[in-house]
Coordinates of N, CA and C in Angstrom, one line a residue:
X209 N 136.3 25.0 134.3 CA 136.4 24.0 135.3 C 136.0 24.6 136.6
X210 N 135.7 23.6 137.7 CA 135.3 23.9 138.9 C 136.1 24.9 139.6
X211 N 135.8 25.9 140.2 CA 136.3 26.4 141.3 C 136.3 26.2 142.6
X212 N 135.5 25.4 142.9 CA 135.1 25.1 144.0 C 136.6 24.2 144.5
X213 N 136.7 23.6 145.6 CA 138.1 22.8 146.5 C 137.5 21.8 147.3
X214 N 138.5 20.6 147.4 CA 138.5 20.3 148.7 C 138.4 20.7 149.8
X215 N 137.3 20.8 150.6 CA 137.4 21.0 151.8 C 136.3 22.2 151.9
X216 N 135.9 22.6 150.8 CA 134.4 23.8 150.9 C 133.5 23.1 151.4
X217 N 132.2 23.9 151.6 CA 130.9 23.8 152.0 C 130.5 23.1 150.4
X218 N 129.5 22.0 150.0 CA 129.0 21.9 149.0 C 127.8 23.0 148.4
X219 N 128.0 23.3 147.4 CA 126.6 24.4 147.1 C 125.3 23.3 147.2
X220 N 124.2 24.1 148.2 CA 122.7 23.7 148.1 C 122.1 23.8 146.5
X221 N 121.8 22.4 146.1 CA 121.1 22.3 144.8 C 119.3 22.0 145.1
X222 N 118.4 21.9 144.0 CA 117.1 21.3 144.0 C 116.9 21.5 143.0
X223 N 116.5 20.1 142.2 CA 116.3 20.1 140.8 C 115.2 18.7 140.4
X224 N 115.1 18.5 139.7 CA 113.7 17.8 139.4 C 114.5 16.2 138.5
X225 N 113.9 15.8 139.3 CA 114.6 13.9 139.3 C 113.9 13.6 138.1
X226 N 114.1 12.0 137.7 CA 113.6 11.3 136.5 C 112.0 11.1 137.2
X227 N 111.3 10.8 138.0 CA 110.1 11.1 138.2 C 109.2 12.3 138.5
X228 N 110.0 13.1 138.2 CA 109.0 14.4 137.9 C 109.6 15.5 139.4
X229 N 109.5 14.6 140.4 CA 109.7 14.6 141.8 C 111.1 15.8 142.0
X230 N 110.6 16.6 143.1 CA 112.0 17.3 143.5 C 113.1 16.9 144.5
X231 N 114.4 17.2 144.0 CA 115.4 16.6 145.3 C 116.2 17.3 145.2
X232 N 117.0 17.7 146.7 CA 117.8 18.9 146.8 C 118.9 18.1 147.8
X233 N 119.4 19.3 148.0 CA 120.3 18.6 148.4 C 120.2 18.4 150.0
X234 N 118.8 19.5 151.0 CA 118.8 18.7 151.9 C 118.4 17.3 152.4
X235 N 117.7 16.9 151.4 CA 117.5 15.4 151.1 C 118.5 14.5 151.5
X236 N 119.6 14.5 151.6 CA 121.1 14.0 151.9 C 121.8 14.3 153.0
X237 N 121.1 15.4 153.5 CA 121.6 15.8 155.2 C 122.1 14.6 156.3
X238 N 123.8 14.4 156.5 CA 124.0 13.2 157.0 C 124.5 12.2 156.5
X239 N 124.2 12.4 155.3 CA 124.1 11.3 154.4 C 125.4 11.7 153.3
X240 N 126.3 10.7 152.9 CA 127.4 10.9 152.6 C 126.5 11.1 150.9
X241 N 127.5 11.5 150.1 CA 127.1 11.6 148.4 C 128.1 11.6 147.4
X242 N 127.8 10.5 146.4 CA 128.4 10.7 145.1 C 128.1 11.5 144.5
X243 N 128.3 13.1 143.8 CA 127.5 13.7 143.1 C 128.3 13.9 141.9
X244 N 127.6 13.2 140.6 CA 128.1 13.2 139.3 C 127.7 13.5 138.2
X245 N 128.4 14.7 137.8 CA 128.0 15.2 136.0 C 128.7 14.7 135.0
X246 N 127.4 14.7 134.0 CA 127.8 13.9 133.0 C 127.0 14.7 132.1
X247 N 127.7 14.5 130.7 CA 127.1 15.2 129.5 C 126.2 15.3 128.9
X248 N 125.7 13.5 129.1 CA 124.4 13.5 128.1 C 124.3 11.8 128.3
X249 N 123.0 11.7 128.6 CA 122.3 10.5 128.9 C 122.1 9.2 127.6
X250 N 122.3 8.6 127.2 CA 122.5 7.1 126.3 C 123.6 7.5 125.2
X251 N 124.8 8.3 125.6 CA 125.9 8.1 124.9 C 126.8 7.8 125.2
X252 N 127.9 7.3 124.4 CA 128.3 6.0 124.8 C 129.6 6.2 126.3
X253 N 130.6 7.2 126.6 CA 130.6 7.2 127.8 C 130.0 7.3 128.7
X254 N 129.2 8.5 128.2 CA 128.1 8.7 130.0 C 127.2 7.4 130.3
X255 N 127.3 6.6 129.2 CA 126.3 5.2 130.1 C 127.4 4.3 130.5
X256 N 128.7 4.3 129.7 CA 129.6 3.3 130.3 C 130.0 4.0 131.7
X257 N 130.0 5.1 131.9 CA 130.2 5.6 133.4 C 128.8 5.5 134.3
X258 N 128.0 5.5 133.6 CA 126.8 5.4 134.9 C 126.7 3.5 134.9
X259 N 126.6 3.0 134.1 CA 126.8 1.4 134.3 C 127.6 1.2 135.1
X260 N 128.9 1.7 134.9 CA 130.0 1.2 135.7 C 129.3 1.8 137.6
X261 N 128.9 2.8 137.5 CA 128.4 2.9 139.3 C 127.3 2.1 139.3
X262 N 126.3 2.1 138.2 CA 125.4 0.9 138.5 C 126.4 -0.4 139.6
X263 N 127.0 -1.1 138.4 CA 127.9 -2.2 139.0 C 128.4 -2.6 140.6
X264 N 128.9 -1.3 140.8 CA 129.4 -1.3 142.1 C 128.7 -0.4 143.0
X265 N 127.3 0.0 143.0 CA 125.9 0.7 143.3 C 126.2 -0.1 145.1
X266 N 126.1 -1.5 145.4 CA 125.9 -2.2 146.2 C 127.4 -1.4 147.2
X267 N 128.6 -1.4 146.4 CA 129.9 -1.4 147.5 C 129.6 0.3 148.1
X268 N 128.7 1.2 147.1 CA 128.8 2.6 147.4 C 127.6 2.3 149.2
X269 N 126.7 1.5 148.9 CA 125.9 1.5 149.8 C 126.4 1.2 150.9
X270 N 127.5 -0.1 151.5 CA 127.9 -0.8 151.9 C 129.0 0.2 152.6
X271 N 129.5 1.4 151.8 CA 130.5 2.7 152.5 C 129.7 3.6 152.9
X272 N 128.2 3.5 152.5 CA 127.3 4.3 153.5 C 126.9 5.4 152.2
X273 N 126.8 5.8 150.8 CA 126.8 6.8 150.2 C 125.9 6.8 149.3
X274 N 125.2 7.7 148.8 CA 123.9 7.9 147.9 C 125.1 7.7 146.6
X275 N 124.2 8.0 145.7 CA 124.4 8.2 144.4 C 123.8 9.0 143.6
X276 N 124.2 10.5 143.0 CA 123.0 11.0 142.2 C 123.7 11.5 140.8
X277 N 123.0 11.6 139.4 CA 123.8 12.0 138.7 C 123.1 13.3 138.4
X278 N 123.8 14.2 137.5 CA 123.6 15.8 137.0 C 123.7 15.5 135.7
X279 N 122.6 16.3 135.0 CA 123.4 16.4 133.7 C 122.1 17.4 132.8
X280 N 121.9 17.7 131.9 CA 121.0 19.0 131.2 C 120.0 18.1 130.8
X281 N 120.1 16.8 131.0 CA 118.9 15.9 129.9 C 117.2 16.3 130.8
X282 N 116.2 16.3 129.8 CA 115.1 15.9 130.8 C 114.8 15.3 131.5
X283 N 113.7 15.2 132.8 CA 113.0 14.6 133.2 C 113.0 12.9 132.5
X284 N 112.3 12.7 131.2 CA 111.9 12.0 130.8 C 113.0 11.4 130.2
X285 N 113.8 11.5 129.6 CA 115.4 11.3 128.9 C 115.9 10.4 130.1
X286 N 115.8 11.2 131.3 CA 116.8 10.2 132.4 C 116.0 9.2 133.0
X287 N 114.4 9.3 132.7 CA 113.8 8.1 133.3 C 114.0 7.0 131.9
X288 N 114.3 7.1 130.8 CA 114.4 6.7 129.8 C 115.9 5.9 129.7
X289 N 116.9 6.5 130.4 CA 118.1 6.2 130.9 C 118.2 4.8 131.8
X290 N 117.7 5.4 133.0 CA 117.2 4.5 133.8 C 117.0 3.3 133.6
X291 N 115.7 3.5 133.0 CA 114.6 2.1 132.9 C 116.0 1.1 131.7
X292 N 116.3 2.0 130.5 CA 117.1 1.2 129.4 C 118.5 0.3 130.3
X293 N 119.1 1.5 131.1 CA 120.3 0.1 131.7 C 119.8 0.2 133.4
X294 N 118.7 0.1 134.2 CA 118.7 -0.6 135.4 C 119.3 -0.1 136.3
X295 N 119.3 1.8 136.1 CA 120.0 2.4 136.9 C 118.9 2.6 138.0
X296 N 120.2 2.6 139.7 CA 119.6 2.2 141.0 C 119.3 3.3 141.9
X297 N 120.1 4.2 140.9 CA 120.6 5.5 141.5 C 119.5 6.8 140.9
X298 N 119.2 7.9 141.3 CA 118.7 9.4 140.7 C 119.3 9.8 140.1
X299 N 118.5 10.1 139.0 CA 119.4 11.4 138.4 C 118.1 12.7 138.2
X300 N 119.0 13.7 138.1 CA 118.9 15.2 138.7 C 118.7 15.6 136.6
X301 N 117.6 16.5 136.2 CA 117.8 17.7 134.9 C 118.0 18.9 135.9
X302 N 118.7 19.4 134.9 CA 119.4 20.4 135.4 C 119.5 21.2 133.9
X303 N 118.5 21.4 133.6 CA 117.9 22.3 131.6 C 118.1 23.0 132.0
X304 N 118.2 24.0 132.7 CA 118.6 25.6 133.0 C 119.7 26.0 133.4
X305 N 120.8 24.8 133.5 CA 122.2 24.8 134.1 C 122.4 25.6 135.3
X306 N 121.6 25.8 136.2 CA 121.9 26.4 137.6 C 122.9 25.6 138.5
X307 N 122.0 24.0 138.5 CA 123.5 23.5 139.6 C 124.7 23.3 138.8
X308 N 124.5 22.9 137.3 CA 126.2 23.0 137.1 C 126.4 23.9 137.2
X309 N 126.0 25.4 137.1 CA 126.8 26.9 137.2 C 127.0 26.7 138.4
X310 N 126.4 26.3 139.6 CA 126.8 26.4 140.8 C 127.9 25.5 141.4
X311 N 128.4 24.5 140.8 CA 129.2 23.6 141.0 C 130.4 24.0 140.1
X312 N 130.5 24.6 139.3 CA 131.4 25.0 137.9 C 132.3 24.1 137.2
X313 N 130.8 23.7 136.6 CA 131.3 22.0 135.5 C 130.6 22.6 133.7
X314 N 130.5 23.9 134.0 CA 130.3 24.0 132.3 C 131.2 25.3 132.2
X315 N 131.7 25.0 130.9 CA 132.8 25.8 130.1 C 133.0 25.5 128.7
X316 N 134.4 26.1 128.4 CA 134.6 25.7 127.0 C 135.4 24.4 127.3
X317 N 135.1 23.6 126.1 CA 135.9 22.3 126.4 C 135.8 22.1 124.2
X318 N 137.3 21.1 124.4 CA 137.6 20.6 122.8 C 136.8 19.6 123.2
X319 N 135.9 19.3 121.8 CA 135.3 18.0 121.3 C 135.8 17.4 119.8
X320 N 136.2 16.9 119.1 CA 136.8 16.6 117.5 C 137.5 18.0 117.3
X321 N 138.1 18.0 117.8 CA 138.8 19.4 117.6 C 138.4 20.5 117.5
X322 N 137.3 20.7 118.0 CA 136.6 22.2 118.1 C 136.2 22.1 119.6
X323 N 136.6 23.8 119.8 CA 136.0 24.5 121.0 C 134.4 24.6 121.0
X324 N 134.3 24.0 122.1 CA 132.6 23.9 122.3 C 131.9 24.2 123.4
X325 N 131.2 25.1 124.0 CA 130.9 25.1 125.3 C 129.9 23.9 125.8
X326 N 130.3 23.1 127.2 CA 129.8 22.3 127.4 C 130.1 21.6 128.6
X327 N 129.6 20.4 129.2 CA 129.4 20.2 130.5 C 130.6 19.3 130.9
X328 N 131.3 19.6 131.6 CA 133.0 18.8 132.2 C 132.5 17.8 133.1
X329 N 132.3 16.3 132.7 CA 132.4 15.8 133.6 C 133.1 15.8 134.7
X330 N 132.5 15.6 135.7 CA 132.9 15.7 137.1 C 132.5 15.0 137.9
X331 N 132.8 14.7 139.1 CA 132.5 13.9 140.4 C 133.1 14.2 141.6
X332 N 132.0 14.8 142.2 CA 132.2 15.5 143.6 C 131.8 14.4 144.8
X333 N 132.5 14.1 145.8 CA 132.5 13.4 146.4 C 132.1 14.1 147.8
X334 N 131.4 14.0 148.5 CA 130.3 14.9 149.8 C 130.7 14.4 150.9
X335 N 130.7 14.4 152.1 CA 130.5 14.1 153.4 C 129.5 14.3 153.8
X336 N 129.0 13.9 155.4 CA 128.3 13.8 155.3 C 127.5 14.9 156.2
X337 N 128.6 15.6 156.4 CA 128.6 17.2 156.9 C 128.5 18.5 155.6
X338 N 128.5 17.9 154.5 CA 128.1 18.5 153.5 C 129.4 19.5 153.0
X339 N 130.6 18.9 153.4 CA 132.0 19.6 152.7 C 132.5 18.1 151.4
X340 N 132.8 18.9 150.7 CA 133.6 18.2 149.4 C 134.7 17.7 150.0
X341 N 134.8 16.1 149.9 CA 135.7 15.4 150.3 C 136.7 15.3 149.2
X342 N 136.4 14.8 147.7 CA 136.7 14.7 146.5 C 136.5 15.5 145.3
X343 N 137.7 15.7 144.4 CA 136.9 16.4 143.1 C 137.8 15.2 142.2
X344 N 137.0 14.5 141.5 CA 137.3 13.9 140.3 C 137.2 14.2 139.0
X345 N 138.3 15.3 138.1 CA 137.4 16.0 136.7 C 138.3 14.9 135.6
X346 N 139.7 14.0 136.1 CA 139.6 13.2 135.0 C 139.4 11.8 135.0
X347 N 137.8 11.5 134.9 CA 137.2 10.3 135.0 C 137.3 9.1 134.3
X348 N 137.4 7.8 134.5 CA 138.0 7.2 134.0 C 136.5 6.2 134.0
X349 N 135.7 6.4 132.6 CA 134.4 5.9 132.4 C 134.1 4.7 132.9
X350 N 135.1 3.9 132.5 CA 135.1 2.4 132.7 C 135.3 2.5 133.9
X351 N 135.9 2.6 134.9 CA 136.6 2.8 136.4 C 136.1 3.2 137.5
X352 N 135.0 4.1 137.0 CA 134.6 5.1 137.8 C 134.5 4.9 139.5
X353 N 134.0 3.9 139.9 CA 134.0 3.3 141.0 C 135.4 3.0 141.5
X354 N 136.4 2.3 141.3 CA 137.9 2.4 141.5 C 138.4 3.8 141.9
X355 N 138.1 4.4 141.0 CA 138.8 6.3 141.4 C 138.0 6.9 142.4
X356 N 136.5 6.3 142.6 CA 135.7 7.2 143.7 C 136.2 6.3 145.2
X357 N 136.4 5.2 144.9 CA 137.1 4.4 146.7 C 138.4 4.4 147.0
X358 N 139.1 4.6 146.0 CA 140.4 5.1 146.3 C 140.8 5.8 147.5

């Protein structure tokens, strides 16, 4: 799990979006951020959790906040993502696991009862001074949006 806290500097990321295109994180300078890892792109929580921020995409904007997600899938996987449920938001490949090593969202974790190493969902919540306002690691797929305005 993360080491990182409330109230750190967030670590500078740059990683290559669903259009090929690069985005980092001074991209967001000012700019408040949802930043969210997730396991794996068209199964069946990680789309009920990115649907669910789709949903409430408009109230994130309306508090002033981007939206980006993390997760190991390709380039093409997350534009495949995308396009299939009408997501509004970026998402970030991250195949070489640098920004999750830098954020500390991969570990061992139980899946069907086996130890597996693998990516902890997470949801880091940014300011717009670039300190972690939030750490959300038990996510509530369906909810997601509820636990981030809280």
């Amino acid at each position: 799990m993360t080491k990182l806290q409330i109230g750190d500097k967030a670590p500078d990321f740059k990683g290559i979006d669903q259009n090929g295109s690069v985005l980092s994180f001074s991209d967001f300078k000012g700019k408040k951020l949802v930043l969210f890892f997730y396991p794996k792109d068209n199964t069946p929580g990680c789309t009920e959790e990115a649907c669910n921020l789709r949903d409430n995409y408009s109230g994130f904007q309306q508090k002033g906040y981007e939206v980006v997600g993390i997760s190991k899938d390709s380039d093409k996987s997350h534009m495949n993502f995308i396009s299939k449920y009408n997501l509004p938001f970026n998402l970030i490949s991250d195949t070489e696991k640098k920004i999750i090593n830098d954020y500390g969202v991969w570990g061992e974790k139980i899946m069907y009862g086996k130890k597996i190493e693998g990516l902890h969902r997470t949801t880091f919540i940014i300011s717009e001074k670039g300190i972690i306002e939030n750490i959300i690691t038990k996510v509530d797929t369906k909810n997601h949006a509820v636990q981030i305005f809280k």
